[in-house]
mmCIF file with all atom_site columns, C-alpha atoms in Angstrom:
data_model
loop_
_atom_site.group_PDB
_atom_site.id
_atom_site.type_symbol
_atom_site.label_atom_id
_atom_site.label_alt_id
_atom_site.label_comp_id
_atom_site.label_asym_id
_atom_site.label_entity_id
_atom_site.label_seq_id
_atom_site.pdbx_PDB_ins_code
_atom_site.Cartn_x
_atom_site.Cartn_y
_atom_site.Cartn_z
_atom_site.occupancy
_atom_site.B_iso_or_equiv
_atom_site.pdbx_formal_charge
_atom_site.auth_seq_id
_atom_site.auth_comp_id
_atom_site.auth_asym_id
_atom_site.auth_atom_id
_atom_site.pdbx_PDB_model_num
ATOM 1   C CA . UNK A 1 1   ? 126.576 -6.890  128.786 1.00 0.00 ? 1   UNK A CA 1
ATOM 2   C CA . UNK A 1 2   ? 125.279 -10.554 128.416 1.00 0.00 ? 2   UNK A CA 1
ATOM 3   C CA . UNK A 1 3   ? 122.200 -11.893 126.770 1.00 0.00 ? 3   UNK A CA 1
ATOM 4   C CA . UNK A 1 4   ? 119.880 -15.028 127.012 1.00 0.00 ? 4   UNK A CA 1
ATOM 5   C CA . UNK A 1 5   ? 118.054 -16.551 124.009 1.00 0.00 ? 5   UNK A CA 1
ATOM 6   C CA . UNK A 1 6   ? 114.270 -16.166 124.247 1.00 0.00 ? 6   UNK A CA 1
ATOM 7   C CA . UNK A 1 7   ? 112.114 -19.212 124.410 1.00 0.00 ? 7   UNK A CA 1
ATOM 8   C CA . UNK A 1 8   ? 109.096 -17.240 123.034 1.00 0.00 ? 8   UNK A CA 1
ATOM 9   C CA . UNK A 1 9   ? 108.390 -18.460 119.684 1.00 0.00 ? 9   UNK A CA 1
ATOM 10  C CA . UNK A 1 10  ? 106.024 -15.717 118.561 1.00 0.00 ? 10  UNK A CA 1
ATOM 11  C CA . UNK A 1 11  ? 108.387 -12.971 119.697 1.00 0.00 ? 11  UNK A CA 1
ATOM 12  C CA . UNK A 1 12  ? 111.297 -14.662 117.938 1.00 0.00 ? 12  UNK A CA 1
ATOM 13  C CA . UNK A 1 13  ? 109.507 -15.121 114.571 1.00 0.00 ? 13  UNK A CA 1
ATOM 14  C CA . UNK A 1 14  ? 108.421 -11.384 114.718 1.00 0.00 ? 14  UNK A CA 1
ATOM 15  C CA . UNK A 1 15  ? 111.862 -10.223 115.478 1.00 0.00 ? 15  UNK A CA 1
ATOM 16  C CA . UNK A 1 16  ? 113.273 -12.317 112.910 1.00 0.00 ? 16  UNK A CA 1
ATOM 17  C CA . UNK A 1 17  ? 110.899 -11.047 110.215 1.00 0.00 ? 17  UNK A CA 1
ATOM 18  C CA . UNK A 1 18  ? 111.645 -7.417  111.284 1.00 0.00 ? 18  UNK A CA 1
ATOM 19  C CA . UNK A 1 19  ? 115.457 -7.714  111.269 1.00 0.00 ? 19  UNK A CA 1
ATOM 20  C CA . UNK A 1 20  ? 115.733 -10.370 108.388 1.00 0.00 ? 20  UNK A CA 1
ATOM 21  C CA . UNK A 1 21  ? 118.610 -12.202 109.780 1.00 0.00 ? 21  UNK A CA 1
ATOM 22  C CA . UNK A 1 22  ? 120.676 -12.362 112.869 1.00 0.00 ? 22  UNK A CA 1
ATOM 23  C CA . UNK A 1 23  ? 124.573 -12.920 112.830 1.00 0.00 ? 23  UNK A CA 1
ATOM 24  C CA . UNK A 1 24  ? 126.528 -13.679 115.856 1.00 0.00 ? 24  UNK A CA 1
ATOM 25  C CA . UNK A 1 25  ? 130.304 -12.927 116.096 1.00 0.00 ? 25  UNK A CA 1
ATOM 26  C CA . UNK A 1 26  ? 133.070 -15.003 117.112 1.00 0.00 ? 26  UNK A CA 1
ATOM 27  C CA . UNK A 1 27  ? 135.695 -13.287 119.371 1.00 0.00 ? 27  UNK A CA 1
ATOM 28  C CA . UNK A 1 28  ? 138.882 -14.355 120.880 1.00 0.00 ? 28  UNK A CA 1
ATOM 29  C CA . UNK A 1 29  ? 138.143 -13.799 124.588 1.00 0.00 ? 29  UNK A CA 1
ATOM 30  C CA . UNK A 1 30  ? 141.563 -13.207 125.690 1.00 0.00 ? 30  UNK A CA 1
ATOM 31  C CA . UNK A 1 31  ? 142.271 -10.456 123.141 1.00 0.00 ? 31  UNK A CA 1
ATOM 32  C CA . UNK A 1 32  ? 138.650 -9.321  122.468 1.00 0.00 ? 32  UNK A CA 1
ATOM 33  C CA . UNK A 1 33  ? 139.272 -9.629  118.806 1.00 0.00 ? 33  UNK A CA 1
ATOM 34  C CA . UNK A 1 34  ? 136.761 -10.413 116.241 1.00 0.00 ? 34  UNK A CA 1
ATOM 35  C CA . UNK A 1 35  ? 137.845 -13.437 114.260 1.00 0.00 ? 35  UNK A CA 1
ATOM 36  C CA . UNK A 1 36  ? 134.596 -14.545 112.509 1.00 0.00 ? 36  UNK A CA 1
ATOM 37  C CA . UNK A 1 37  ? 130.771 -14.322 112.285 1.00 0.00 ? 37  UNK A CA 1
ATOM 38  C CA . UNK A 1 38  ? 127.719 -16.406 111.285 1.00 0.00 ? 38  UNK A CA 1
ATOM 39  C CA . UNK A 1 39  ? 124.185 -17.364 111.912 1.00 0.00 ? 39  UNK A CA 1
ATOM 40  C CA . UNK A 1 40  ? 120.886 -18.446 110.490 1.00 0.00 ? 40  UNK A CA 1
ATOM 41  C CA . UNK A 1 41  ? 120.890 -16.552 107.232 1.00 0.00 ? 41  UNK A CA 1
ATOM 42  C CA . UNK A 1 42  ? 117.340 -17.459 106.190 1.00 0.00 ? 42  UNK A CA 1
ATOM 43  C CA . UNK A 1 43  ? 114.521 -19.751 107.467 1.00 0.00 ? 43  UNK A CA 1
ATOM 44  C CA . UNK A 1 44  ? 113.616 -21.064 103.934 1.00 0.00 ? 44  UNK A CA 1
ATOM 45  C CA . UNK A 1 45  ? 116.670 -21.254 101.715 1.00 0.00 ? 45  UNK A CA 1
ATOM 46  C CA . UNK A 1 46  ? 116.023 -20.652 98.019  1.00 0.00 ? 46  UNK A CA 1
ATOM 47  C CA . UNK A 1 47  ? 118.309 -23.494 97.218  1.00 0.00 ? 47  UNK A CA 1
ATOM 48  C CA . UNK A 1 48  ? 116.743 -26.301 99.250  1.00 0.00 ? 48  UNK A CA 1
ATOM 49  C CA . UNK A 1 49  ? 113.855 -24.825 101.314 1.00 0.00 ? 49  UNK A CA 1
ATOM 50  C CA . UNK A 1 50  ? 115.482 -25.694 104.772 1.00 0.00 ? 50  UNK A CA 1
ATOM 51  C CA . UNK A 1 51  ? 116.750 -23.046 107.198 1.00 0.00 ? 51  UNK A CA 1
ATOM 52  C CA . UNK A 1 52  ? 120.275 -22.070 105.999 1.00 0.00 ? 52  UNK A CA 1
ATOM 53  C CA . UNK A 1 53  ? 123.448 -21.642 108.122 1.00 0.00 ? 53  UNK A CA 1
ATOM 54  C CA . UNK A 1 54  ? 126.358 -19.536 107.248 1.00 0.00 ? 54  UNK A CA 1
ATOM 55  C CA . UNK A 1 55  ? 129.568 -18.500 108.545 1.00 0.00 ? 55  UNK A CA 1
ATOM 56  C CA . UNK A 1 56  ? 132.953 -16.747 107.735 1.00 0.00 ? 56  UNK A CA 1
ATOM 57  C CA . UNK A 1 57  ? 136.302 -16.465 109.553 1.00 0.00 ? 57  UNK A CA 1
ATOM 58  C CA . UNK A 1 58  ? 139.457 -14.347 109.081 1.00 0.00 ? 58  UNK A CA 1
ATOM 59  C CA . UNK A 1 59  ? 142.095 -16.417 106.944 1.00 0.00 ? 59  UNK A CA 1
ATOM 60  C CA . UNK A 1 60  ? 144.530 -16.078 109.781 1.00 0.00 ? 60  UNK A CA 1
ATOM 61  C CA . UNK A 1 61  ? 142.522 -18.397 112.071 1.00 0.00 ? 61  UNK A CA 1
ATOM 62  C CA . UNK A 1 62  ? 141.510 -21.018 109.551 1.00 0.00 ? 62  UNK A CA 1
ATOM 63  C CA . UNK A 1 63  ? 142.522 -24.669 110.652 1.00 0.00 ? 63  UNK A CA 1
ATOM 64  C CA . UNK A 1 64  ? 142.596 -23.852 114.248 1.00 0.00 ? 64  UNK A CA 1
ATOM 65  C CA . UNK A 1 65  ? 139.109 -25.337 115.328 1.00 0.00 ? 65  UNK A CA 1
ATOM 66  C CA . UNK A 1 66  ? 137.328 -21.963 115.723 1.00 0.00 ? 66  UNK A CA 1
ATOM 67  C CA . UNK A 1 67  ? 134.634 -22.579 112.979 1.00 0.00 ? 67  UNK A CA 1
ATOM 68  C CA . UNK A 1 68  ? 133.989 -25.919 114.299 1.00 0.00 ? 68  UNK A CA 1
ATOM 69  C CA . UNK A 1 69  ? 133.459 -24.489 117.928 1.00 0.00 ? 69  UNK A CA 1
ATOM 70  C CA . UNK A 1 70  ? 131.449 -21.709 116.722 1.00 0.00 ? 70  UNK A CA 1
ATOM 71  C CA . UNK A 1 71  ? 129.158 -23.842 114.646 1.00 0.00 ? 71  UNK A CA 1
ATOM 72  C CA . UNK A 1 72  ? 128.750 -26.397 117.259 1.00 0.00 ? 72  UNK A CA 1
ATOM 73  C CA . UNK A 1 73  ? 127.651 -23.642 119.873 1.00 0.00 ? 73  UNK A CA 1
ATOM 74  C CA . UNK A 1 74  ? 125.360 -22.108 117.109 1.00 0.00 ? 74  UNK A CA 1
ATOM 75  C CA . UNK A 1 75  ? 123.659 -25.573 116.313 1.00 0.00 ? 75  UNK A CA 1
ATOM 76  C CA . UNK A 1 76  ? 123.161 -26.470 120.142 1.00 0.00 ? 76  UNK A CA 1
ATOM 77  C CA . UNK A 1 77  ? 121.155 -23.063 120.364 1.00 0.00 ? 77  UNK A CA 1
ATOM 78  C CA . UNK A 1 78  ? 119.295 -23.498 117.060 1.00 0.00 ? 78  UNK A CA 1
ATOM 79  C CA . UNK A 1 79  ? 118.219 -27.099 117.920 1.00 0.00 ? 79  UNK A CA 1
ATOM 80  C CA . UNK A 1 80  ? 117.172 -25.974 121.499 1.00 0.00 ? 80  UNK A CA 1
ATOM 81  C CA . UNK A 1 81  ? 114.862 -23.275 120.242 1.00 0.00 ? 81  UNK A CA 1
ATOM 82  C CA . UNK A 1 82  ? 111.184 -24.042 120.665 1.00 0.00 ? 82  UNK A CA 1
ATOM 83  C CA . UNK A 1 83  ? 109.569 -25.794 117.595 1.00 0.00 ? 83  UNK A CA 1
ATOM 84  C CA . UNK A 1 84  ? 106.235 -25.518 115.955 1.00 0.00 ? 84  UNK A CA 1
ATOM 85  C CA . UNK A 1 85  ? 104.858 -28.121 113.446 1.00 0.00 ? 85  UNK A CA 1
ATOM 86  C CA . UNK A 1 86  ? 104.920 -26.601 109.854 1.00 0.00 ? 86  UNK A CA 1
ATOM 87  C CA . UNK A 1 87  ? 105.038 -27.456 106.137 1.00 0.00 ? 87  UNK A CA 1
ATOM 88  C CA . UNK A 1 88  ? 107.971 -26.567 103.841 1.00 0.00 ? 88  UNK A CA 1
ATOM 89  C CA . UNK A 1 89  ? 108.662 -27.056 100.339 1.00 0.00 ? 89  UNK A CA 1
ATOM 90  C CA . UNK A 1 90  ? 112.104 -28.493 100.163 1.00 0.00 ? 90  UNK A CA 1
ATOM 91  C CA . UNK A 1 91  ? 114.567 -29.812 97.514  1.00 0.00 ? 91  UNK A CA 1
ATOM 92  C CA . UNK A 1 92  ? 113.721 -33.532 96.908  1.00 0.00 ? 92  UNK A CA 1
ATOM 93  C CA . UNK A 1 93  ? 117.324 -34.719 97.424  1.00 0.00 ? 93  UNK A CA 1
ATOM 94  C CA . UNK A 1 94  ? 117.410 -33.300 100.986 1.00 0.00 ? 94  UNK A CA 1
ATOM 95  C CA . UNK A 1 95  ? 114.683 -35.875 102.266 1.00 0.00 ? 95  UNK A CA 1
ATOM 96  C CA . UNK A 1 96  ? 114.022 -39.537 101.632 1.00 0.00 ? 96  UNK A CA 1
ATOM 97  C CA . UNK A 1 97  ? 112.007 -40.397 98.371  1.00 0.00 ? 97  UNK A CA 1
ATOM 98  C CA . UNK A 1 98  ? 108.292 -40.807 98.466  1.00 0.00 ? 98  UNK A CA 1
ATOM 99  C CA . UNK A 1 99  ? 104.946 -38.822 98.192  1.00 0.00 ? 99  UNK A CA 1
ATOM 100 C CA . UNK A 1 100 ? 103.801 -36.606 101.123 1.00 0.00 ? 100 UNK A CA 1
ATOM 101 C CA . UNK A 1 101 ? 106.818 -37.715 103.194 1.00 0.00 ? 101 UNK A CA 1
ATOM 102 C CA . UNK A 1 102 ? 107.039 -36.196 106.840 1.00 0.00 ? 102 UNK A CA 1
ATOM 103 C CA . UNK A 1 103 ? 110.554 -35.244 106.868 1.00 0.00 ? 103 UNK A CA 1
ATOM 104 C CA . UNK A 1 104 ? 112.844 -34.754 109.754 1.00 0.00 ? 104 UNK A CA 1
ATOM 105 C CA . UNK A 1 105 ? 113.726 -31.178 110.381 1.00 0.00 ? 105 UNK A CA 1
ATOM 106 C CA . UNK A 1 106 ? 117.126 -30.276 108.619 1.00 0.00 ? 106 UNK A CA 1
ATOM 107 C CA . UNK A 1 107 ? 119.426 -27.222 108.410 1.00 0.00 ? 107 UNK A CA 1
ATOM 108 C CA . UNK A 1 108 ? 121.327 -26.433 105.350 1.00 0.00 ? 108 UNK A CA 1
ATOM 109 C CA . UNK A 1 109 ? 124.853 -25.002 104.585 1.00 0.00 ? 109 UNK A CA 1
ATOM 110 C CA . UNK A 1 110 ? 126.616 -24.281 101.214 1.00 0.00 ? 110 UNK A CA 1
ATOM 111 C CA . UNK A 1 111 ? 130.298 -24.286 100.451 1.00 0.00 ? 111 UNK A CA 1
ATOM 112 C CA . UNK A 1 112 ? 132.090 -23.193 97.430  1.00 0.00 ? 112 UNK A CA 1
ATOM 113 C CA . UNK A 1 113 ? 133.260 -26.220 95.539  1.00 0.00 ? 113 UNK A CA 1
ATOM 114 C CA . UNK A 1 114 ? 136.971 -25.288 96.299  1.00 0.00 ? 114 UNK A CA 1
ATOM 115 C CA . UNK A 1 115 ? 136.512 -24.596 99.985  1.00 0.00 ? 115 UNK A CA 1
ATOM 116 C CA . UNK A 1 116 ? 137.683 -27.927 101.382 1.00 0.00 ? 116 UNK A CA 1
ATOM 117 C CA . UNK A 1 117 ? 138.457 -26.586 104.875 1.00 0.00 ? 117 UNK A CA 1
ATOM 118 C CA . UNK A 1 118 ? 134.707 -25.526 105.352 1.00 0.00 ? 118 UNK A CA 1
ATOM 119 C CA . UNK A 1 119 ? 133.556 -28.921 103.879 1.00 0.00 ? 119 UNK A CA 1
ATOM 120 C CA . UNK A 1 120 ? 135.667 -30.614 106.490 1.00 0.00 ? 120 UNK A CA 1
ATOM 121 C CA . UNK A 1 121 ? 134.127 -28.374 109.270 1.00 0.00 ? 121 UNK A CA 1
ATOM 122 C CA . UNK A 1 122 ? 130.592 -29.414 108.140 1.00 0.00 ? 122 UNK A CA 1
ATOM 123 C CA . UNK A 1 123 ? 131.421 -33.120 107.798 1.00 0.00 ? 123 UNK A CA 1
ATOM 124 C CA . UNK A 1 124 ? 133.040 -33.115 111.275 1.00 0.00 ? 124 UNK A CA 1
ATOM 125 C CA . UNK A 1 125 ? 129.738 -31.898 112.667 1.00 0.00 ? 125 UNK A CA 1
ATOM 126 C CA . UNK A 1 126 ? 127.828 -34.417 110.834 1.00 0.00 ? 126 UNK A CA 1
ATOM 127 C CA . UNK A 1 127 ? 126.544 -32.723 107.692 1.00 0.00 ? 127 UNK A CA 1
ATOM 128 C CA . UNK A 1 128 ? 125.883 -34.703 104.614 1.00 0.00 ? 128 UNK A CA 1
ATOM 129 C CA . UNK A 1 129 ? 126.383 -33.638 101.017 1.00 0.00 ? 129 UNK A CA 1
ATOM 130 C CA . UNK A 1 130 ? 123.230 -33.817 99.194  1.00 0.00 ? 130 UNK A CA 1
ATOM 131 C CA . UNK A 1 131 ? 123.688 -31.521 96.031  1.00 0.00 ? 131 UNK A CA 1
ATOM 132 C CA . UNK A 1 132 ? 126.169 -29.857 93.770  1.00 0.00 ? 132 UNK A CA 1
ATOM 133 C CA . UNK A 1 133 ? 124.999 -26.998 91.472  1.00 0.00 ? 133 UNK A CA 1
ATOM 134 C CA . UNK A 1 134 ? 126.245 -23.643 89.992  1.00 0.00 ? 134 UNK A CA 1
ATOM 135 C CA . UNK A 1 135 ? 124.579 -20.293 90.311  1.00 0.00 ? 135 UNK A CA 1
ATOM 136 C CA . UNK A 1 136 ? 125.548 -16.660 89.447  1.00 0.00 ? 136 UNK A CA 1
ATOM 137 C CA . UNK A 1 137 ? 127.598 -15.147 92.332  1.00 0.00 ? 137 UNK A CA 1
ATOM 138 C CA . UNK A 1 138 ? 126.019 -12.308 94.376  1.00 0.00 ? 138 UNK A CA 1
ATOM 139 C CA . UNK A 1 139 ? 129.297 -10.805 96.004  1.00 0.00 ? 139 UNK A CA 1
ATOM 140 C CA . UNK A 1 140 ? 129.816 -7.304  94.843  1.00 0.00 ? 140 UNK A CA 1
ATOM 141 C CA . UNK A 1 141 ? 133.268 -8.071  93.464  1.00 0.00 ? 141 UNK A CA 1
ATOM 142 C CA . UNK A 1 142 ? 131.962 -11.145 91.417  1.00 0.00 ? 142 UNK A CA 1
ATOM 143 C CA . UNK A 1 143 ? 128.423 -10.356 90.642  1.00 0.00 ? 143 UNK A CA 1
ATOM 144 C CA . UNK A 1 144 ? 127.140 -12.675 87.780  1.00 0.00 ? 144 UNK A CA 1
ATOM 145 C CA . UNK A 1 145 ? 130.145 -14.868 87.531  1.00 0.00 ? 145 UNK A CA 1
ATOM 146 C CA . UNK A 1 146 ? 129.511 -18.574 87.698  1.00 0.00 ? 146 UNK A CA 1
ATOM 147 C CA . UNK A 1 147 ? 129.883 -20.162 91.345  1.00 0.00 ? 147 UNK A CA 1
ATOM 148 C CA . UNK A 1 148 ? 129.992 -23.882 91.781  1.00 0.00 ? 148 UNK A CA 1
ATOM 149 C CA . UNK A 1 149 ? 128.659 -24.851 95.230  1.00 0.00 ? 149 UNK A CA 1
ATOM 150 C CA . UNK A 1 150 ? 128.137 -27.906 97.408  1.00 0.00 ? 150 UNK A CA 1
ATOM 151 C CA . UNK A 1 151 ? 124.889 -28.288 99.501  1.00 0.00 ? 151 UNK A CA 1
ATOM 152 C CA . UNK A 1 152 ? 124.884 -29.981 102.895 1.00 0.00 ? 152 UNK A CA 1
ATOM 153 C CA . UNK A 1 153 ? 122.227 -30.834 105.232 1.00 0.00 ? 153 UNK A CA 1
ATOM 154 C CA . UNK A 1 154 ? 122.182 -31.862 108.862 1.00 0.00 ? 154 UNK A CA 1
ATOM 155 C CA . UNK A 1 155 ? 119.060 -33.544 110.563 1.00 0.00 ? 155 UNK A CA 1
ATOM 156 C CA . UNK A 1 156 ? 117.964 -32.890 113.887 1.00 0.00 ? 156 UNK A CA 1
ATOM 157 C CA . UNK A 1 157 ? 119.717 -34.128 116.247 1.00 0.00 ? 157 UNK A CA 1
ATOM 158 C CA . UNK A 1 158 ? 122.440 -35.693 114.172 1.00 0.00 ? 158 UNK A CA 1
ATOM 159 C CA . UNK A 1 159 ? 125.073 -34.160 116.184 1.00 0.00 ? 159 UNK A CA 1
ATOM 160 C CA . UNK A 1 160 ? 126.181 -34.540 119.886 1.00 0.00 ? 160 UNK A CA 1
ATOM 161 C CA . UNK A 1 161 ? 126.500 -30.660 120.781 1.00 0.00 ? 161 UNK A CA 1
ATOM 162 C CA . UNK A 1 162 ? 127.719 -31.370 124.196 1.00 0.00 ? 162 UNK A CA 1
ATOM 163 C CA . UNK A 1 163 ? 131.115 -30.281 125.434 1.00 0.00 ? 163 UNK A CA 1
ATOM 164 C CA . UNK A 1 164 ? 133.791 -32.472 126.645 1.00 0.00 ? 164 UNK A CA 1
ATOM 165 C CA . UNK A 1 165 ? 132.126 -32.402 130.265 1.00 0.00 ? 165 UNK A CA 1
ATOM 166 C CA . UNK A 1 166 ? 128.905 -33.869 128.805 1.00 0.00 ? 166 UNK A CA 1
ATOM 167 C CA . UNK A 1 167 ? 127.110 -30.573 129.157 1.00 0.00 ? 167 UNK A CA 1
#
């Protein structure tokens, strides 16, 4: 089974609201093995206001380029979606200083302060560190524990999402 992204903005927005989020999977094609997942987790992140991207991969495949490849494809699809002019309340450090600034669209990602590998993936794709903060963890096995995070942003179209053949 194959699927294509829709170019109908209203349909996409209605579907997003109904489902709440949409994760994609990363599979090793030759083995059909699930190695990771990710997606756009929210359209207005509570930590900065911009849409938030997230991902996770099996530890066994860390450092092999799969997260970078996955995010590059996800970002290409994200930036290719139809756009509509809108207003957002965003974290002041995620845009240039000034009043009533018309900001370039951004996408946001968080990493655990200790997750150097993920920070390298984001940097490789052009994400820029703009905040560090601590909040209560929401993972079941660590609910309420203090979690130190780094916030990254990427402006449209800061990355070259073309493959090695220029596509």
